[in-house]
PDB file of C-alpha atoms and ligand atoms in Angstrom:
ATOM      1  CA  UNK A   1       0.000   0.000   0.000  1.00  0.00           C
ATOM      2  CA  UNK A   2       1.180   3.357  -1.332  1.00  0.00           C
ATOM      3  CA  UNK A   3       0.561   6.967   0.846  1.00  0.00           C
ATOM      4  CA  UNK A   4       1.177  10.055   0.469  1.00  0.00           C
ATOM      5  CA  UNK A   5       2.472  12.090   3.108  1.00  0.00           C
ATOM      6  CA  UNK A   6       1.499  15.916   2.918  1.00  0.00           C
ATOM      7  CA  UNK A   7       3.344  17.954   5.949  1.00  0.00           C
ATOM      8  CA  UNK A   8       5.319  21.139   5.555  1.00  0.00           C
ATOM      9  CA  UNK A   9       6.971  20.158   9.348  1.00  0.00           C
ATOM     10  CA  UNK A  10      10.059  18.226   8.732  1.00  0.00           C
ATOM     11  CA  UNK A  11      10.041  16.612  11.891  1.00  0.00           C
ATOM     12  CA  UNK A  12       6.481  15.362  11.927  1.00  0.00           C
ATOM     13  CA  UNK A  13       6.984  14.317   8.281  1.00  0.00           C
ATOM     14  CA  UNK A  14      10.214  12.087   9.188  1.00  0.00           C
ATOM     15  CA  UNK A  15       7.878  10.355  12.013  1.00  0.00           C
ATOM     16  CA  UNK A  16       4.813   9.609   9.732  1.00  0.00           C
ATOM     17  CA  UNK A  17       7.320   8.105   7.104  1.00  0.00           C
ATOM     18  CA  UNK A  18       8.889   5.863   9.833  1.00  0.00           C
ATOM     19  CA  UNK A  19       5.775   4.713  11.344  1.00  0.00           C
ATOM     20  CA  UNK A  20       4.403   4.222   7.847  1.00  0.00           C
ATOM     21  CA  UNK A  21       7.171   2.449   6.906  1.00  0.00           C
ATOM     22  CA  UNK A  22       7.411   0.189  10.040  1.00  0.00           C
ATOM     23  CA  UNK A  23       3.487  -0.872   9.529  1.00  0.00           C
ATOM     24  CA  UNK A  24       4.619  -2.022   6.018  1.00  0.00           C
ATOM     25  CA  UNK A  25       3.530   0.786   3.823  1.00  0.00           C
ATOM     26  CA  UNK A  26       5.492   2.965   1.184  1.00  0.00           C
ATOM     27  CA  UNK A  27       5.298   6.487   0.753  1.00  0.00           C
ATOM     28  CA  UNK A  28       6.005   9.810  -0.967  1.00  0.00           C
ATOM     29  CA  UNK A  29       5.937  12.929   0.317  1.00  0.00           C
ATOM     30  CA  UNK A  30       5.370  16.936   0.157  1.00  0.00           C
ATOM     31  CA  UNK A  31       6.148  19.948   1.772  1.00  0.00           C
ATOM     32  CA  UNK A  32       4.351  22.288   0.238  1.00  0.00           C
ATOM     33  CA  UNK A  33      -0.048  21.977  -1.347  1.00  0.00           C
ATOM     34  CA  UNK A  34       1.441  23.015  -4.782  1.00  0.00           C
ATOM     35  CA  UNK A  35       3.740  19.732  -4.922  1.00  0.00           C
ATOM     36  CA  UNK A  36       0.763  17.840  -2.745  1.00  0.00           C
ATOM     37  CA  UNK A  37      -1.621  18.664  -5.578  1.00  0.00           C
ATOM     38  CA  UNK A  38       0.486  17.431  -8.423  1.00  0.00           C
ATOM     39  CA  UNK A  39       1.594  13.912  -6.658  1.00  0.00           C
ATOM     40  CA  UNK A  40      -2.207  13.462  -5.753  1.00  0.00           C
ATOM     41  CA  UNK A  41      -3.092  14.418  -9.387  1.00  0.00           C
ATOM     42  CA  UNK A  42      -0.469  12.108 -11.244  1.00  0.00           C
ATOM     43  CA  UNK A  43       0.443   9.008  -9.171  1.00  0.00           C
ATOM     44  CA  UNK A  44      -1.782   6.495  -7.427  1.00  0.00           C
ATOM     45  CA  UNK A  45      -2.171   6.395  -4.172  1.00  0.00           C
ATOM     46  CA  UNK A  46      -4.167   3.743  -1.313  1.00  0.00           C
ATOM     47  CA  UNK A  47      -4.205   6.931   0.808  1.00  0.00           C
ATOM     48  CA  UNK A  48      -2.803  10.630   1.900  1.00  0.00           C
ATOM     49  CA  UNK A  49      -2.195  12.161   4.782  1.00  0.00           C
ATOM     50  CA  UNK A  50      -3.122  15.688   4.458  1.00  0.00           C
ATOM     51  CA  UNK A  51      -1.974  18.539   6.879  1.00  0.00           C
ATOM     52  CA  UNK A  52      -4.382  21.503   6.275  1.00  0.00           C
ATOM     53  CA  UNK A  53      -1.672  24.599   7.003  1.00  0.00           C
ATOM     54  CA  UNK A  54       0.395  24.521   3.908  1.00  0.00           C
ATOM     55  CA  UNK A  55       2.648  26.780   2.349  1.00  0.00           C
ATOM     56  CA  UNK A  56       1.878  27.757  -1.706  1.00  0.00           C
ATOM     57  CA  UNK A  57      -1.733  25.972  -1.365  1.00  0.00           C
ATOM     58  CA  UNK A  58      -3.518  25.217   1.628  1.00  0.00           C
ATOM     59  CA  UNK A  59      -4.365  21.342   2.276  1.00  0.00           C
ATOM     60  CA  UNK A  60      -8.301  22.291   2.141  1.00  0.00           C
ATOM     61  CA  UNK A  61      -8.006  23.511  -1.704  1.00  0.00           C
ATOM     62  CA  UNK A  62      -5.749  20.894  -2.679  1.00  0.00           C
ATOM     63  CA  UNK A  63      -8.669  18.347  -1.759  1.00  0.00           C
ATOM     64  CA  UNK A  64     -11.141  20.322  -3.003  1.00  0.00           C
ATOM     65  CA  UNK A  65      -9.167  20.485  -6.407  1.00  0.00           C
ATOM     66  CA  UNK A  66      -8.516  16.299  -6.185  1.00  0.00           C
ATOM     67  CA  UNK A  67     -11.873  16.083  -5.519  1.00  0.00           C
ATOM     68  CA  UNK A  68     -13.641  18.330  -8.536  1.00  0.00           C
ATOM     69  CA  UNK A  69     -10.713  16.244 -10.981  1.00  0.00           C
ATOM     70  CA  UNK A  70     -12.637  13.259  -9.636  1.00  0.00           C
ATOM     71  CA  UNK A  71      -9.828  11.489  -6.919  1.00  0.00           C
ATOM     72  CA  UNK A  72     -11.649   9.394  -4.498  1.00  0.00           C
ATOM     73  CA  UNK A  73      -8.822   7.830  -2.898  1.00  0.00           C
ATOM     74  CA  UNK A  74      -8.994   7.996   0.697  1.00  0.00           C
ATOM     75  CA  UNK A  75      -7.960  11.515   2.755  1.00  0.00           C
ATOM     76  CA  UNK A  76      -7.233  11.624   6.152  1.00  0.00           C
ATOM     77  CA  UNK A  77      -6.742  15.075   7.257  1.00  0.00           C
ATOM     78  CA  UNK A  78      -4.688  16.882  10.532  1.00  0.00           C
ATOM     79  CA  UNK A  79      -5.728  19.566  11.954  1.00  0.00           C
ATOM     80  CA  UNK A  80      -4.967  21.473  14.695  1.00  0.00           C
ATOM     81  CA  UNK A  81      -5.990  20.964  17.965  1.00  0.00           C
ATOM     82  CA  UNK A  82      -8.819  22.319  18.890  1.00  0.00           C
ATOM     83  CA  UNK A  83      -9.719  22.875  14.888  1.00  0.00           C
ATOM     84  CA  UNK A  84     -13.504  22.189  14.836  1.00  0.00           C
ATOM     85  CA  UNK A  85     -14.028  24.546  12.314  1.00  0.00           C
ATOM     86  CA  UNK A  86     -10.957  23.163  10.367  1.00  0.00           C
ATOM     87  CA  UNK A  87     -12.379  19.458  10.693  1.00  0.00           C
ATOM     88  CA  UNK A  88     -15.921  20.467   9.320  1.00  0.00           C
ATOM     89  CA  UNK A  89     -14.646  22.490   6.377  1.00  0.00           C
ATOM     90  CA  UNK A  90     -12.428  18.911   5.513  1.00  0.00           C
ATOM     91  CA  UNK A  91     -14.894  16.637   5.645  1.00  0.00           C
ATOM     92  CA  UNK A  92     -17.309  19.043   3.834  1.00  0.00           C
ATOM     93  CA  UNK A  93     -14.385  19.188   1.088  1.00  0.00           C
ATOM     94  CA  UNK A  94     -13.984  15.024   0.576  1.00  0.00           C
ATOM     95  CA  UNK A  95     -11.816  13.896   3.260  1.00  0.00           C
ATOM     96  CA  UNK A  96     -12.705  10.956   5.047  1.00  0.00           C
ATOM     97  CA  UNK A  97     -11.571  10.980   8.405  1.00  0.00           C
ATOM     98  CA  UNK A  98      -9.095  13.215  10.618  1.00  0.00           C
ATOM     99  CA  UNK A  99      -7.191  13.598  13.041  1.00  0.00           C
ATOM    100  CA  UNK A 100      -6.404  16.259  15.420  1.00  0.00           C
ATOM    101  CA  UNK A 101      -2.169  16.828  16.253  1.00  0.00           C
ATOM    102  CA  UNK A 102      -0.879  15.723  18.529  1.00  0.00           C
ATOM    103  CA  UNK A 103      -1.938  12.380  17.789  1.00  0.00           C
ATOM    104  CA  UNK A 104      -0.099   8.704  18.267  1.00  0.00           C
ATOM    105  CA  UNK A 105       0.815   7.069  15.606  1.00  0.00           C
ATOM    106  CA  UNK A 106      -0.947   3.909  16.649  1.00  0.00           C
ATOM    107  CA  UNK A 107      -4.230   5.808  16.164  1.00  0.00           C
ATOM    108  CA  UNK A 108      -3.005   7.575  12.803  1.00  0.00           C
ATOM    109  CA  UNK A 109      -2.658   3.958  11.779  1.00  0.00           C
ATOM    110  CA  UNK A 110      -5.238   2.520  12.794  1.00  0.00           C
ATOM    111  CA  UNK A 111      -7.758   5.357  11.053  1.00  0.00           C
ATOM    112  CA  UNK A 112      -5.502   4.989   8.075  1.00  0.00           C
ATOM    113  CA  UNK A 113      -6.935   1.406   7.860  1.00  0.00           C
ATOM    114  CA  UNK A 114     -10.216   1.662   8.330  1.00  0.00           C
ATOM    115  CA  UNK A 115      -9.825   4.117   5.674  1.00  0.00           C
ATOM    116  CA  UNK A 116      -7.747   1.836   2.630  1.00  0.00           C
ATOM    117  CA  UNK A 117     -10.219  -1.153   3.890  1.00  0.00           C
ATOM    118  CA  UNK A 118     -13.475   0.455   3.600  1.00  0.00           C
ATOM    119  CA  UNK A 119     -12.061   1.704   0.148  1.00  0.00           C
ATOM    120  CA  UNK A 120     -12.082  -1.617  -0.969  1.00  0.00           C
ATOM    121  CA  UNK A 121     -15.460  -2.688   0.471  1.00  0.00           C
ATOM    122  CA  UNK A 122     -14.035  -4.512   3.664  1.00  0.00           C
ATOM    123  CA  UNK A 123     -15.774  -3.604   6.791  1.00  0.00           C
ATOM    124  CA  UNK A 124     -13.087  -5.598   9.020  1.00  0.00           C
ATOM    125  CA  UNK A 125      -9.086  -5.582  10.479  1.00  0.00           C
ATOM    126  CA  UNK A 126      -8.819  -9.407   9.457  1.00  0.00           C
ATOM    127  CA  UNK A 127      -9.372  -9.994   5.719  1.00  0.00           C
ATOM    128  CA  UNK A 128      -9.478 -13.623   4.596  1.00  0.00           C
ATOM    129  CA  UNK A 129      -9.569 -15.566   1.312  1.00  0.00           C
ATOM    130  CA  UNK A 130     -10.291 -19.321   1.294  1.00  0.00           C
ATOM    131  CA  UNK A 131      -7.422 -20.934   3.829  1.00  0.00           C
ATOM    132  CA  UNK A 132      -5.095 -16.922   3.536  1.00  0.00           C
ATOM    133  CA  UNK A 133      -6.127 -14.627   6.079  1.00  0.00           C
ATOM    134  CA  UNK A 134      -4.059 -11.208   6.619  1.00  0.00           C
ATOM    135  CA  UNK A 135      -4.586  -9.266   9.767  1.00  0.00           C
ATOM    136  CA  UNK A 136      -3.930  -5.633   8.611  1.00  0.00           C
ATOM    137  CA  UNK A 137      -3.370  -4.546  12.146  1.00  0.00           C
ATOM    138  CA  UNK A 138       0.039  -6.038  12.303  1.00  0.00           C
ATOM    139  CA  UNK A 139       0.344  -7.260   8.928  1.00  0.00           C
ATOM    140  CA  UNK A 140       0.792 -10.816   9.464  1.00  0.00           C
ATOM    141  CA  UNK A 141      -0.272 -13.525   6.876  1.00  0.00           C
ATOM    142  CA  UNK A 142      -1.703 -17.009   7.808  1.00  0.00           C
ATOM    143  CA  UNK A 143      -2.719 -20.378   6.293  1.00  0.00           C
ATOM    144  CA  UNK A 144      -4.972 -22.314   7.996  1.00  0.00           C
ATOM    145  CA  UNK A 145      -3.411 -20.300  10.874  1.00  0.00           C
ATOM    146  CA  UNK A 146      -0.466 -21.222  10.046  1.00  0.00           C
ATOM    147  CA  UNK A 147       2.280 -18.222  10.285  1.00  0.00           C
ATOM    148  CA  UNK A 148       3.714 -17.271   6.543  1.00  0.00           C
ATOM    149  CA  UNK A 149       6.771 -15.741   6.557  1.00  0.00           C
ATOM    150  CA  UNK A 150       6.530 -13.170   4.384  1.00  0.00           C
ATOM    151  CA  UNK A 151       9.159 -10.486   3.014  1.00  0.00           C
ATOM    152  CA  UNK A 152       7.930  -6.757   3.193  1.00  0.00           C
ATOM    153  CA  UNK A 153       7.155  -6.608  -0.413  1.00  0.00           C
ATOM    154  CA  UNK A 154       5.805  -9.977  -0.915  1.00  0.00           C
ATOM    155  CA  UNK A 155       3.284  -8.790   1.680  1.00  0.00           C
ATOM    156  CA  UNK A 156       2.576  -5.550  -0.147  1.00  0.00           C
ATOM    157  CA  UNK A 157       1.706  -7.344  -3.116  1.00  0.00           C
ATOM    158  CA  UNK A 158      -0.325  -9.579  -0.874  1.00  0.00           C
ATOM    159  CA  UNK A 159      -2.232  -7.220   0.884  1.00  0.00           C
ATOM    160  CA  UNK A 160      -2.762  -5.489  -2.276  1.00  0.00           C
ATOM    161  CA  UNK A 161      -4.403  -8.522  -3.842  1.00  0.00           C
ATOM    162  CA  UNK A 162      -6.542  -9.137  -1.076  1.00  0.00           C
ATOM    163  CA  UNK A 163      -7.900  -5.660  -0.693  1.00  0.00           C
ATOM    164  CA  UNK A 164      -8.838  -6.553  -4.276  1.00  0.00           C
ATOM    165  CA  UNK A 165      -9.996  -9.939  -4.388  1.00  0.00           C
ATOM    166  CA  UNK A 166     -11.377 -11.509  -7.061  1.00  0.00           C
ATOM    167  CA  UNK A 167     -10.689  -8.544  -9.533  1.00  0.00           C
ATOM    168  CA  UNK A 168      -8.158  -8.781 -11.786  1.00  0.00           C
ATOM    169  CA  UNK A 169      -4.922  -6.563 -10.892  1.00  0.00           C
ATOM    170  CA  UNK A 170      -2.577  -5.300 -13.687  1.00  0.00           C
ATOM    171  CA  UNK A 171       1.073  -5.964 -13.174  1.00  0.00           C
ATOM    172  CA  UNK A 172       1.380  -1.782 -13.308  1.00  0.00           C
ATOM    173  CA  UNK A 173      -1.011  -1.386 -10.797  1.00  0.00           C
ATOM    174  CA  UNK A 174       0.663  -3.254  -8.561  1.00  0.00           C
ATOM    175  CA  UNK A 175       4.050  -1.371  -9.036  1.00  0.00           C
ATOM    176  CA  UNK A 176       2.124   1.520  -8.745  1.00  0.00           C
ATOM    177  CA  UNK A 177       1.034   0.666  -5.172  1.00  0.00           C
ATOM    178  CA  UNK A 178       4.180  -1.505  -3.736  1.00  0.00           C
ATOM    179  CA  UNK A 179       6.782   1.512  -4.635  1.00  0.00           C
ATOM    180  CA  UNK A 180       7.596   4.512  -3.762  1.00  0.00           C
ATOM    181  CA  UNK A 181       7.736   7.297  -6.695  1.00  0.00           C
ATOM    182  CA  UNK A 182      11.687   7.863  -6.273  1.00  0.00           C
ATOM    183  CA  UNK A 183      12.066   3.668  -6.397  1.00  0.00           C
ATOM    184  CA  UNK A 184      13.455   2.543  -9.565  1.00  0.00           C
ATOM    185  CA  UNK A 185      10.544   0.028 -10.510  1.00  0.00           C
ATOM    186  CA  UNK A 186      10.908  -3.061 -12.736  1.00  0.00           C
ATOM    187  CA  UNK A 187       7.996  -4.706 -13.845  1.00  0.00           C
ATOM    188  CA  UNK A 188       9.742  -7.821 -14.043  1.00  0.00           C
ATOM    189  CA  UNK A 189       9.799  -7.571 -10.254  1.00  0.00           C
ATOM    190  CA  UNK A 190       6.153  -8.302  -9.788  1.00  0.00           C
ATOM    191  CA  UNK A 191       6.480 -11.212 -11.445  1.00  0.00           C
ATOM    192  CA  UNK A 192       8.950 -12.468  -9.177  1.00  0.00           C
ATOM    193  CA  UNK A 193       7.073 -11.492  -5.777  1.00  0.00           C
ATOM    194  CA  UNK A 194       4.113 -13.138  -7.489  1.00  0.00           C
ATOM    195  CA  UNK A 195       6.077 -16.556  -8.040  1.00  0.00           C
ATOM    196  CA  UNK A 196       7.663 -16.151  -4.556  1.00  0.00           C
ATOM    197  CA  UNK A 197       4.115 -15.353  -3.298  1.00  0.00           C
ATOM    198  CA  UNK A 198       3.112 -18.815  -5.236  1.00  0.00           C
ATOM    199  CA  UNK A 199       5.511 -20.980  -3.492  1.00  0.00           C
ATOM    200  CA  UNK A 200       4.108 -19.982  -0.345  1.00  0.00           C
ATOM    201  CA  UNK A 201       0.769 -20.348  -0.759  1.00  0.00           C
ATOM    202  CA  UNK A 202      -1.819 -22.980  -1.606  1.00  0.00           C
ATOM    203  CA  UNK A 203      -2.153 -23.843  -5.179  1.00  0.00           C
ATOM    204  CA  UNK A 204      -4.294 -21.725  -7.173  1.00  0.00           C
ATOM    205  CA  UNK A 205      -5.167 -18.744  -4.985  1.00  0.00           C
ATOM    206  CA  UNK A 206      -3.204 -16.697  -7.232  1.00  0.00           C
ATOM    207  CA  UNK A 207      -4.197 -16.561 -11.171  1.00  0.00           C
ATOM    208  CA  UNK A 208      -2.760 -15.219 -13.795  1.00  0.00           C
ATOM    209  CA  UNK A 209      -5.026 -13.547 -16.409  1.00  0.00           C
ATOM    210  CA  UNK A 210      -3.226 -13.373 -19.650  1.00  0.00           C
ATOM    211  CA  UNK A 211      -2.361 -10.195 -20.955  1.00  0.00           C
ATOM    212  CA  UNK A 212      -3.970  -8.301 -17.504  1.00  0.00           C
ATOM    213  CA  UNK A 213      -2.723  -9.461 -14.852  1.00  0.00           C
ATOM    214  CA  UNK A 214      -3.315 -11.311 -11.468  1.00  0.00           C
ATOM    215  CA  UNK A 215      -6.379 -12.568  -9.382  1.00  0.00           C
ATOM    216  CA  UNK A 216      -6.549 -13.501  -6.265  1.00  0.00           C
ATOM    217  CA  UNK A 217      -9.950 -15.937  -5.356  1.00  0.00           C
ATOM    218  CA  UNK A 218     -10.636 -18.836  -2.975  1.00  0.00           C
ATOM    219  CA  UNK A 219     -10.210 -22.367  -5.530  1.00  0.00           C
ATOM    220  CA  UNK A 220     -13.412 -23.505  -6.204  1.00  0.00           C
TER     221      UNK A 220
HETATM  222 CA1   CA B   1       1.391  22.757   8.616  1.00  0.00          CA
END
């Protein structure tokens, strides 16, 4: 899962990216609404992080303008504390939850979540397919309970494929959302997570659609 990561405070953008990175997700960020807006607009994100006080474009009219182009993907704003009036103008722009700063990271996370799951129709933490079952809370992958050991990316594409179950996933739109923008990405590579992924699993969970790309579905 890809997010962007919109804070002009360098310290508070270093933490998000850490605890982003250490619950398994990749992400780009921006300083500044103008940059914000043109990441949002261009690359595809599972969901962003959007501080409202920004220098060159405030965070409310860079949602506003993702929203009018027709963006849906999840927004989670921060506000200030205190911010009603900043929290009601959000969600009246599109954003779908926030969160008031200070705030732990554990709850950041676990908003951020709710937010990429009930994006893809899932109304709970666990999400299971046939025998594979991922817990999204600590990112852990099982087999008929059974533990899989699972590299960071292999899960990525995992989790990816389970958030979209039984539609069929291009091998770019995976690449899209297991990489950061500044990562040098190979196709090629998805392939290989996919065959990795294959070894692991039980037979058939993961298809290959010819000339689209991958679906993941309980065997009949
Ligand atoms: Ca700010």
């Amino acid at each position: 899962m890809r997010i962007l990561v919109v804070e002009d405070e360098p310290i508070l953008r270093a933490q998000l990216v850490d605890g982003l990175q250490a619950a398994g997700y990749v992400s780009d960020t921006a300083d500044n609404g103008i940059d914000a807006h043109f990441l949002g607009d261009t690359e595809a994100y599972d969901a962003v992080l959007l501080d409202l006080g920004l220098p060159r474009m405030d965070g409310l009219s860079v949602l506003k303008k993702w929203r009018a182009a027709g963006h849906t993907m999840p927004v989670l704003i921060l506000t200030a504390r205190d911010g009603w009036h900043e929290k009601v103008s959000g969600i009246d722009a599109g954003a779908d939850d926030y969160l008031s700063k200070p705030f732990h990271m554990e709850e950041l996370l676990a908003r951020l979540r709710a937010l990429i799951r009930r994006a893809g129709g899932h109304a709970c933490a666990e999400l299971c397919c046939g025998p594979l079952c991922i817990d999204t809370r600590n990112s852990r992958a099982t087999v008929d309970g059974q533990a899989l050991l699972l590299t960071s990316h292999e899960y990525r594409v995992l989790a990816y494929l389970m958030h979209h179950r039984d539609q069929v996933v291009s091998r770019s739109e995976l690449i899209e959302h297991i990489y950061a923008q500044d990562f040098d990405r190979d196709s090629n590579t998805v392939e290989v997570f996919i065959a990795r992924l294959r070894k692991k699993l039980p037979p058939g969970l993961i298809e290959t659609v010819r000339g689209l790309g991958y679906r993941l579905s309980a065997p009949q």
